[in-house]
């Protein structure tokens, strides 16, 4: 696609370059030139960005109108297409970005009154990606003459990767997530991650933005008054080249998806029968000491109903076993132990006999269990609290433990607490609360099948799940490091909001990326089984109400094992990382283009 496609075909001049204008006196000519130099008004950028925000919001949960994801970015891309910025264009796009993120993230406020601040802070931060994306795209298109249909998807995907890592990362609401139901489309994730789906959609949106007639842009007041009409040949070139590029990529990606799905043989290995237990305890109930016995009795009752179907493995949600597991390192002396824990706490923890109780639970169920709980561990460095998944079998008892690696800021630890202690006011937990990050991923084997747990939001972070899968030194029956992923989650903070749906949707992409099925056991829902194609095969449903959220339920089903290999698991984020590198280059180039002329001008004046 040639650079001239990127230069916006210009509309009929409102101030034509007529002979009369050329022969006018100097003051008249100055007035005419000043009028021609005026940019389009800010309200045009607000309208374009606002329409993008509205359509993007509707494409995700709770409305979940997936087709809108293909066109939601078109109005925003028009701001990159026009050669001259509108008035205050970057401020306008930031405000419209805020208009998207505030309602999209509103579920964050439901957890606790202190979370209102976290909700607003995250929305303010995420909104900044809108003007950054616009600025980088404009540098690529108008400075380096890179075709818009290439520049925009590269920048968009590069920034998705950046926000998935920066400040511990937020891998939610990627553009491609809106298409989770189109299974053939999302299979490209096993090559380039979920970022590949976003790339295809951004590419299609850019092509649509290119073929919009300039007269429409003039009506939208996106053009300054001195632009001239495009030639028919330019319009034909834009349409032909843009459509060929978009359709070629689209057909290739969907064709790959059909081929990959046809190669799946889920019956090659015997499928394990797994039970996912779903409790229904809001955060207020869960953290109420008077409710500990009630929650435990609920877990036992639900497990009892699952046992009737004779599962191989039973999974309990994150930290729903409310008594802590107490572990002491072998090299800790009694004196060091007493320094770390008051005598009363030490006697209490020892008296719980959690290991013995977990073993009894597994024996009564006659099945292996993965149980979400907290671990209080003491080593030579002191006492640590972990968010853990305990592996228990009828024969061995407690066979291992996984401690959560990727902690949630303000929910499990306070960032910058030494330099900014006032941040503790924005956490729902007491000031002395803190979860320690685990040392490394863990997996365990039962009946020849290898399982690996991820806890809470870890299933929304692509590189974390990949690291967990690659960490296993053993292999399962499929010949891969891990046969089944287990997600233990507590979504009781969010009171049945759209967060529960979006969490499940985001987790489905981890299954495609790594060709590994997942079982999710979630407090308040949505518990589910997802196969290696990203298809949500079954969900936990309350038999009395038929509801999936904020109900007690048990899901018992066979989990199809997947022998297919994944290029993404082997190579990681090479594609999105390359896009992020391009973003870095464009950012530096954009800054230098503003800085160098000023420096040169200053030296000239000094001379």
XYZ file of C-alpha atoms in Angstrom:
607
model
C 0.000 0.000 0.000
C 1.646 3.232 -1.150
C 2.152 6.279 1.099
C -0.296 8.378 -0.880
C -3.112 6.264 0.513
C -2.261 7.525 3.936
C -2.512 11.186 2.973
C -6.139 12.025 3.414
C -7.897 12.867 0.167
C -9.106 16.379 0.706
C -12.538 17.874 0.408
C -13.694 20.873 -1.578
C -12.262 24.065 -0.245
C -14.592 26.373 1.551
C -12.143 29.173 0.715
C -11.212 28.403 -2.926
C -7.949 29.565 -4.342
C -9.637 31.857 -6.870
C -7.985 34.605 -8.931
C -9.907 37.110 -6.866
C -8.376 35.739 -3.726
C -4.905 35.813 -5.281
C -5.239 39.460 -6.284
C -6.707 40.576 -2.977
C -4.830 43.048 -0.834
C -2.304 41.672 1.725
C -4.659 41.988 4.688
C -7.365 39.986 2.884
C -4.870 37.308 1.828
C -3.627 37.062 5.439
C -7.189 36.625 6.639
C -7.826 33.885 4.072
C -4.605 32.030 4.920
C -5.349 32.247 8.639
C -8.803 30.788 8.053
C -7.340 27.950 6.005
C -4.849 27.139 8.762
C -7.554 26.644 11.381
C -7.885 23.001 12.553
C -11.155 21.136 12.837
C -13.013 21.760 16.110
C -12.476 19.681 19.266
C -16.096 18.532 19.267
C -15.345 16.447 16.160
C -12.681 14.483 18.047
C -15.002 14.134 21.034
C -17.733 12.760 18.792
C -15.417 10.273 17.076
C -13.824 9.098 20.312
C -17.148 9.009 22.119
C -18.692 6.788 19.465
C -15.725 4.414 19.736
C -16.094 4.299 23.524
C -19.815 3.531 23.306
C -19.426 0.789 20.696
C -16.438 -0.747 22.497
C -18.308 -0.817 25.804
C -21.271 -2.547 24.146
C -19.036 -5.183 22.531
C -17.913 -6.493 25.944
C -19.928 -7.741 28.904
C -22.521 -7.029 30.148
C -24.103 -6.334 26.716
C -21.633 -8.651 24.947
C -22.585 -7.581 21.397
C -19.521 -9.137 19.795
C -20.003 -7.881 16.176
C -19.540 -4.298 17.375
C -15.936 -5.176 18.181
C -15.177 -5.160 14.456
C -16.267 -1.550 13.924
C -15.900 0.114 17.323
C -12.431 1.489 16.539
C -13.322 2.955 13.137
C -14.296 6.457 14.399
C -11.134 6.563 16.520
C -8.953 5.552 13.554
C -10.345 8.443 11.507
C -8.490 10.760 13.887
C -5.259 9.051 12.852
C -6.191 9.182 9.182
C -6.712 12.941 8.920
C -3.485 14.795 8.202
C -4.129 17.812 10.416
C -5.133 17.223 14.068
C -8.342 18.691 15.370
C -8.290 21.152 18.239
C -7.223 19.540 21.523
C -7.451 16.143 19.850
C -5.376 14.283 22.438
C -7.323 15.730 25.340
C -10.542 14.723 23.593
C -9.371 11.142 23.071
C -8.243 10.899 26.685
C -11.666 12.014 27.886
C -13.408 9.546 25.602
C -11.036 6.817 26.808
C -12.128 7.642 30.322
C -15.729 7.400 29.137
C -15.015 3.790 28.124
C -13.028 2.622 31.137
C -15.176 4.111 33.894
C -18.338 2.119 33.091
C -16.360 -0.912 31.943
C -14.521 -1.224 35.265
C -17.398 -0.187 37.508
C -17.503 -3.690 39.028
C -14.287 -2.897 40.927
C -16.166 -0.619 43.334
C -18.412 -3.443 44.525
C -15.772 -5.140 46.643
C -15.381 -2.498 49.332
C -15.869 1.240 49.797
C -12.097 1.748 49.545
C -12.180 0.214 46.058
C -13.885 3.288 44.618
C -10.481 4.944 44.599
C -8.870 1.936 42.929
C -11.616 1.922 40.299
C -11.109 5.599 39.488
C -7.310 5.320 39.554
C -7.238 2.363 37.156
C -9.686 4.061 34.777
C -7.601 7.248 34.772
C -4.486 5.219 33.984
C -6.073 3.021 31.301
C -7.619 6.009 29.524
C -4.110 7.289 28.760
C -3.612 4.470 26.247
C -6.130 6.085 23.880
C -4.177 9.300 23.150
C -0.877 7.383 23.232
C -2.198 4.982 20.596
C -3.408 7.880 18.477
C -0.127 9.757 18.765
C 2.047 6.767 17.861
C -0.172 5.886 14.904
C -0.002 9.427 13.600
C 3.799 9.406 13.843
C 3.889 6.186 11.820
C 1.430 7.379 9.190
C 2.269 11.064 8.734
C 5.984 11.086 9.548
C 7.179 7.736 8.218
C 4.398 7.243 5.641
C 3.614 3.737 6.902
C 0.229 2.541 5.606
C -2.508 3.091 8.158
C -3.745 -0.479 7.756
C -0.368 -1.673 9.021
C 0.520 1.071 11.476
C -2.657 1.050 13.536
C -2.911 -2.697 14.340
C 0.805 -2.812 15.178
C 0.459 0.086 17.618
C -2.769 -1.221 19.118
C -1.350 -4.684 19.795
C 1.946 -3.296 21.058
C 0.096 -1.218 23.645
C -2.063 -4.197 24.649
C 1.160 -6.012 25.518
C 2.503 -3.004 27.413
C -0.594 -2.660 29.575
C -0.522 -6.416 30.146
C 2.880 -6.026 31.853
C 3.208 -2.478 33.164
C 2.399 -1.918 36.866
C 1.902 -5.702 37.356
C -0.250 -5.774 34.216
C -3.947 -5.631 33.364
C -4.735 -8.173 30.646
C -8.492 -7.604 30.573
C -10.672 -6.278 27.748
C -8.275 -6.902 24.904
C -10.075 -6.224 21.644
C -9.855 -9.900 20.665
C -11.617 -10.990 23.855
C -14.900 -9.763 22.400
C -14.784 -12.636 19.869
C -14.474 -15.548 22.308
C -17.540 -17.249 20.833
C -16.067 -17.324 17.311
C -13.895 -20.364 17.956
C -12.387 -20.603 14.463
C -11.187 -17.012 14.647
C -9.504 -17.269 18.042
C -7.433 -20.364 17.178
C -4.667 -18.057 15.937
C -4.001 -17.475 19.649
C -1.904 -20.654 19.776
C 0.594 -18.942 17.469
C 0.670 -15.307 18.582
C -1.543 -15.218 21.667
C -4.854 -13.413 22.070
C -2.990 -10.406 20.669
C -3.304 -11.970 17.213
C -7.095 -11.764 17.322
C -6.852 -8.116 18.335
C -4.467 -7.508 15.424
C -6.878 -8.934 12.856
C -9.761 -6.891 14.215
C -7.714 -3.679 14.344
C -6.546 -4.327 10.778
C -10.115 -4.730 9.542
C -11.177 -1.565 11.364
C -8.326 0.393 9.781
C -9.319 -0.784 6.308
C -12.913 0.269 6.905
C -11.698 3.673 8.084
C -9.664 4.060 4.887
C -12.589 3.577 2.515
C -14.878 6.096 4.204
C -15.399 8.931 1.686
C -13.742 12.233 2.644
C -17.020 14.090 2.156
C -18.311 12.172 5.186
C -15.345 13.399 7.173
C -16.103 16.939 6.066
C -19.681 16.545 7.300
C -18.326 15.295 10.609
C -16.131 18.418 10.745
C -12.971 16.327 10.955
C -11.450 18.268 8.030
C -10.144 21.833 8.088
C -11.819 24.180 5.584
C -8.977 24.253 2.994
C -8.952 20.565 1.964
C -9.582 19.683 -1.680
C -11.662 16.894 -3.187
C -10.137 13.451 -3.733
C -9.749 12.029 -7.222
C -11.810 8.955 -8.103
C -8.591 7.065 -8.776
C -7.383 7.674 -5.201
C -10.620 6.315 -3.755
C -10.425 3.222 -5.954
C -6.809 2.632 -4.895
C -7.705 2.912 -1.224
C -10.599 0.496 -1.539
C -8.810 -2.079 -3.678
C -5.595 -2.312 -1.711
C -7.242 -2.065 1.681
C -9.843 -4.709 0.932
C -7.271 -7.100 -0.556
C -5.001 -6.777 2.491
C -7.793 -7.192 5.024
C -9.530 -10.078 3.330
C -6.266 -11.938 2.750
C -5.321 -11.807 6.422
C -8.868 -12.528 7.583
C -9.302 -15.567 5.332
C -5.892 -16.922 6.331
C -6.652 -16.604 10.052
C -10.123 -18.149 9.875
C -8.850 -20.897 7.566
C -6.122 -21.687 10.076
C -8.766 -21.886 12.782
C -10.828 -24.441 10.874
C -7.728 -26.524 10.201
C -6.563 -26.465 13.821
C -9.965 -27.397 15.172
C -10.280 -30.276 12.703
C -6.940 -31.636 13.962
C -8.160 -31.903 17.546
C -8.524 -35.448 18.846
C -9.993 -35.091 22.326
C -10.640 -38.843 22.522
C -7.007 -39.832 22.117
C -6.473 -40.030 25.893
C -8.918 -41.100 28.615
C -10.554 -37.963 30.032
C -10.336 -37.422 33.803
C -13.582 -36.798 35.642
C -13.248 -33.620 37.697
C -15.618 -31.926 40.123
C -15.556 -28.148 40.552
C -17.207 -26.990 43.764
C -18.815 -23.529 43.708
C -19.610 -21.814 46.989
C -21.657 -18.648 47.381
C -20.040 -16.433 50.010
C -19.700 -12.702 49.504
C -16.499 -11.068 50.750
C -18.338 -9.868 53.870
C -19.427 -13.411 54.714
C -16.106 -14.995 53.813
C -14.083 -12.735 56.126
C -16.531 -12.949 59.008
C -15.000 -15.273 61.684
C -18.487 -16.303 62.766
C -19.160 -17.751 59.303
C -16.169 -20.113 59.146
C -18.127 -23.188 60.202
C -21.030 -22.285 57.921
C -18.745 -22.035 54.896
C -17.031 -25.319 55.769
C -20.325 -27.147 56.166
C -21.422 -25.823 52.788
C -18.210 -27.132 51.202
C -18.700 -30.562 52.757
C -22.304 -30.738 51.578
C -21.406 -29.742 48.013
C -18.491 -32.158 47.984
C -20.798 -34.915 49.161
C -23.077 -34.379 46.189
C -20.067 -34.440 43.875
C -18.776 -37.701 45.362
C -21.950 -39.475 44.209
C -20.622 -39.153 40.644
C -17.205 -40.613 41.595
C -14.839 -37.933 40.271
C -11.082 -38.490 40.035
C -10.348 -35.005 41.373
C -12.301 -32.433 43.393
C -11.405 -28.725 43.340
C -12.396 -26.166 45.985
C -12.316 -22.381 45.309
C -9.609 -19.945 46.348
C -9.071 -19.650 50.143
C -12.521 -21.061 50.922
C -11.048 -23.531 53.408
C -10.898 -20.899 56.115
C -8.328 -22.457 58.489
C -4.689 -21.740 57.597
C -2.167 -24.428 56.806
C 0.811 -24.097 59.169
C 4.277 -24.926 57.813
C 7.632 -24.603 59.544
C 10.914 -24.961 57.662
C 13.194 -27.725 58.915
C 16.049 -25.310 59.652
C 13.957 -23.106 61.987
C 14.808 -23.509 65.650
C 12.176 -23.356 68.425
C 13.630 -19.997 69.498
C 13.277 -18.552 65.988
C 9.738 -19.883 65.794
C 8.757 -18.129 69.011
C 10.234 -14.877 67.699
C 8.094 -15.089 64.581
C 4.834 -16.044 66.278
C 3.344 -15.197 69.669
C 2.858 -18.243 71.870
C -0.923 -18.021 71.657
C -0.936 -17.944 67.847
C 1.568 -20.776 67.719
C -0.583 -23.014 69.898
C -3.679 -22.140 67.851
C -2.055 -22.978 64.508
C -0.639 -26.239 65.775
C -3.987 -27.219 67.268
C -5.817 -26.884 63.960
C -4.180 -30.043 62.604
C -5.027 -28.909 59.077
C -2.851 -31.513 57.338
C -4.636 -34.359 59.075
C -8.057 -32.866 58.341
C -7.244 -32.400 54.653
C -6.142 -36.007 54.438
C -9.395 -37.183 56.025
C -11.408 -35.115 53.557
C -9.650 -36.746 50.622
C -10.120 -40.217 52.076
C -13.831 -39.679 52.692
C -14.259 -38.389 49.140
C -12.131 -41.238 47.777
C -10.640 -38.733 45.353
C -7.691 -36.426 45.067
C -8.431 -32.825 46.040
C -7.036 -29.384 45.303
C -8.097 -27.030 48.083
C -7.763 -23.260 48.206
C -6.503 -21.986 51.570
C -4.019 -19.639 53.186
C -0.642 -20.881 54.364
C 1.221 -19.468 57.339
C 4.851 -20.461 56.833
C 7.846 -19.730 59.030
C 11.434 -19.849 57.777
C 14.713 -18.235 58.834
C 13.525 -14.909 57.418
C 10.366 -14.807 59.504
C 6.671 -15.495 59.005
C 4.944 -15.362 55.613
C 1.329 -15.696 54.547
C 0.608 -17.266 51.154
C -2.478 -17.661 49.005
C -2.183 -21.381 48.304
C -3.589 -24.423 46.569
C -2.999 -27.615 48.569
C -2.648 -30.953 46.736
C -4.172 -33.817 48.723
C -4.579 -37.486 47.817
C -6.255 -40.340 49.696
C -2.973 -42.273 49.840
C -0.393 -39.577 50.555
C -2.356 -36.881 52.288
C -0.874 -33.431 51.681
C 1.354 -34.064 48.639
C 2.359 -30.519 47.775
C 1.400 -26.869 47.685
C 1.336 -24.048 45.154
C 1.686 -20.475 46.398
C 0.237 -17.748 44.214
C 2.871 -15.925 42.159
C 1.017 -12.947 40.684
C -0.497 -10.893 43.500
C -3.254 -8.298 43.148
C -2.194 -4.744 44.135
C -4.221 -3.332 47.069
C -5.947 -6.714 47.385
C -2.989 -8.868 48.393
C -0.198 -6.383 48.894
C 0.347 -2.629 49.067
C 2.676 -1.234 46.397
C 5.118 1.497 47.489
C 4.039 1.048 51.115
C 7.406 2.186 52.480
C 7.571 5.434 50.523
C 3.808 6.079 50.484
C 2.296 4.538 53.632
C -0.921 6.499 53.140
C -1.827 4.038 50.349
C -3.021 1.608 53.027
C -6.186 3.703 53.206
C -7.126 2.389 49.765
C -7.016 -1.299 50.639
C -9.975 -3.246 52.072
C -7.588 -5.094 54.395
C -6.005 -3.992 57.705
C -2.580 -2.261 57.559
C -0.660 -5.341 58.741
C -2.188 -7.568 56.062
C 0.015 -8.847 53.285
C 0.307 -11.886 51.035
C 3.804 -13.045 50.094
C 4.410 -14.043 46.469
C 5.203 -17.700 45.883
C 8.668 -18.826 44.866
C 7.838 -20.841 41.739
C 5.033 -22.676 39.919
C 4.069 -26.174 40.992
C 2.298 -29.096 39.396
C 1.231 -32.497 40.651
C 0.368 -35.854 39.178
C -2.622 -38.069 39.874
C -3.378 -41.276 37.966
C -0.796 -40.318 35.354
C -2.347 -36.925 34.606
C -0.423 -33.786 35.476
C -2.301 -30.790 36.886
C -1.120 -27.219 37.482
C -3.099 -24.630 39.472
C -3.354 -20.906 38.917
C -5.117 -18.771 41.497
C -7.550 -15.882 41.065
C -6.606 -13.422 38.303
C -3.522 -15.384 37.269
C -5.613 -17.007 34.551
C -6.036 -13.567 32.921
C -2.277 -12.979 32.531
C -0.890 -14.756 29.438
C 2.785 -14.806 30.411
C 2.042 -16.034 33.943
C 0.054 -19.042 32.703
C 2.742 -19.808 30.147
C 5.438 -19.702 32.846
C 3.392 -22.059 35.025
C 3.096 -24.568 32.197
C 6.764 -24.413 31.243
C 7.970 -24.806 34.828
C 7.025 -28.471 35.097
C 10.021 -30.765 34.756
C 7.749 -33.753 34.230
C 5.260 -34.535 31.480
C 1.718 -35.800 31.599
C -0.134 -38.343 29.507
C -0.366 -35.912 26.580
C 3.418 -35.595 26.441
C 3.223 -31.945 27.461
C 4.394 -30.382 30.759
C 0.810 -30.082 32.048
C -2.357 -31.850 30.963
C -4.966 -29.755 32.820
C -4.962 -26.246 34.281
C -6.919 -25.657 37.485
C -8.131 -22.179 38.346
C -9.141 -21.534 41.953
C -10.891 -18.176 42.228
C -12.862 -16.055 44.664
C -15.092 -13.658 42.739
C -17.252 -13.006 45.786
C -16.036 -9.404 45.816
C -18.040 -8.515 42.724
C -21.611 -9.538 43.605
C -22.599 -11.264 40.373
C -21.500 -8.382 38.127
C -20.110 -8.574 34.586
C -16.665 -9.204 36.112
C -17.594 -12.869 36.535
C -18.410 -13.231 32.827
C -15.361 -11.323 31.642
C -13.068 -13.313 33.938
C -14.309 -16.548 32.375
C -13.970 -15.150 28.848
C -10.406 -14.028 29.428
C -9.467 -17.415 30.905
C -10.690 -19.172 27.758
C -7.899 -17.572 25.734
C -5.276 -19.156 27.994
C -6.598 -22.559 26.952
C -6.242 -21.788 23.236
C -2.825 -20.176 23.618
C -1.385 -23.226 25.339
C -3.694 -25.960 23.985
C -4.461 -26.968 27.555
C -7.944 -27.435 29.053
C -8.916 -25.665 32.266
C -11.229 -26.401 35.175
C -12.409 -23.342 37.114
C -13.729 -23.596 40.666
C -15.026 -20.154 41.580
C -16.696 -18.820 44.697
C -20.005 -17.211 43.553
C -19.300 -18.358 39.934
C -18.780 -18.863 37.116
C -17.274 -22.346 37.540
C -16.670 -24.048 34.215
C -14.688 -26.493 32.090
C -12.926 -25.087 29.019
C -11.293 -27.248 26.363
C -8.131 -26.624 24.334
C -10.113 -24.820 21.614
C -11.357 -22.255 24.115
C -14.874 -23.689 24.032
C -16.699 -23.386 27.348
C -17.982 -26.951 27.494
C -19.966 -26.857 30.714
C -20.770 -24.501 33.563
C -21.856 -25.022 37.139
C -25.591 -24.379 37.466
C -27.743 -24.433 40.568
C -30.314 -27.180 40.047
C -33.095 -25.310 41.829
C -32.715 -21.836 40.325
C -30.923 -22.575 37.039
C -28.528 -19.693 37.769
C -24.745 -19.644 37.335
C -23.856 -16.663 39.526
C -24.197 -16.122 43.263
C -25.397 -19.657 43.843
C -24.024 -22.847 45.324
C -23.420 -25.451 42.653
C -21.323 -28.447 41.684
C -19.983 -29.186 38.217
C -18.837 -32.759 37.545
C -17.730 -33.556 34.019
C -15.051 -35.166 31.916
C -12.204 -32.900 30.840
C -11.005 -33.546 27.260
C -7.219 -33.786 27.111
C -5.420 -32.112 24.223
C -2.239 -33.481 22.611
C -1.763 -30.623 20.157
C 1.344 -28.496 20.510
C 1.354 -24.713 20.760
C 3.783 -22.350 19.086
C 2.783 -19.710 21.609
C 3.786 -21.947 24.497
C 7.154 -22.516 22.816
C 7.840 -18.969 21.632
C 5.843 -16.680 23.889
C 4.972 -13.083 23.024
C 7.358 -12.675 20.103
C 4.646 -11.150 17.918
C 3.167 -8.708 20.424
C 6.679 -7.980 21.690
C 7.732 -6.948 18.176
C 4.719 -4.635 18.004
C 5.665 -3.147 21.386
C 9.211 -2.571 20.109
C 7.772 -0.658 17.151
C 5.735 1.431 19.597
C 8.927 2.293 21.463
C 10.637 3.347 18.270
C 7.680 5.484 17.197
C 7.501 7.074 20.642
C 11.162 8.089 20.527
C 10.807 9.344 16.964
C 7.764 11.378 17.912
C 9.561 13.016 20.824
C 12.644 13.762 18.745
C 10.552 15.313 15.969
C 9.271 17.850 18.499
C 12.566 18.392 20.296
C 15.069 18.655 17.414
C 13.442 21.548 15.518
C 13.249 23.565 18.736
C 16.932 22.951 19.478
C 17.963 23.809 15.935
C 15.879 26.971 15.992
C 17.359 27.992 19.326
C 20.935 27.583 18.055
C 20.097 29.544 14.930
C 18.723 32.409 17.002
C 21.781 32.326 19.237
C 23.993 32.577 16.176
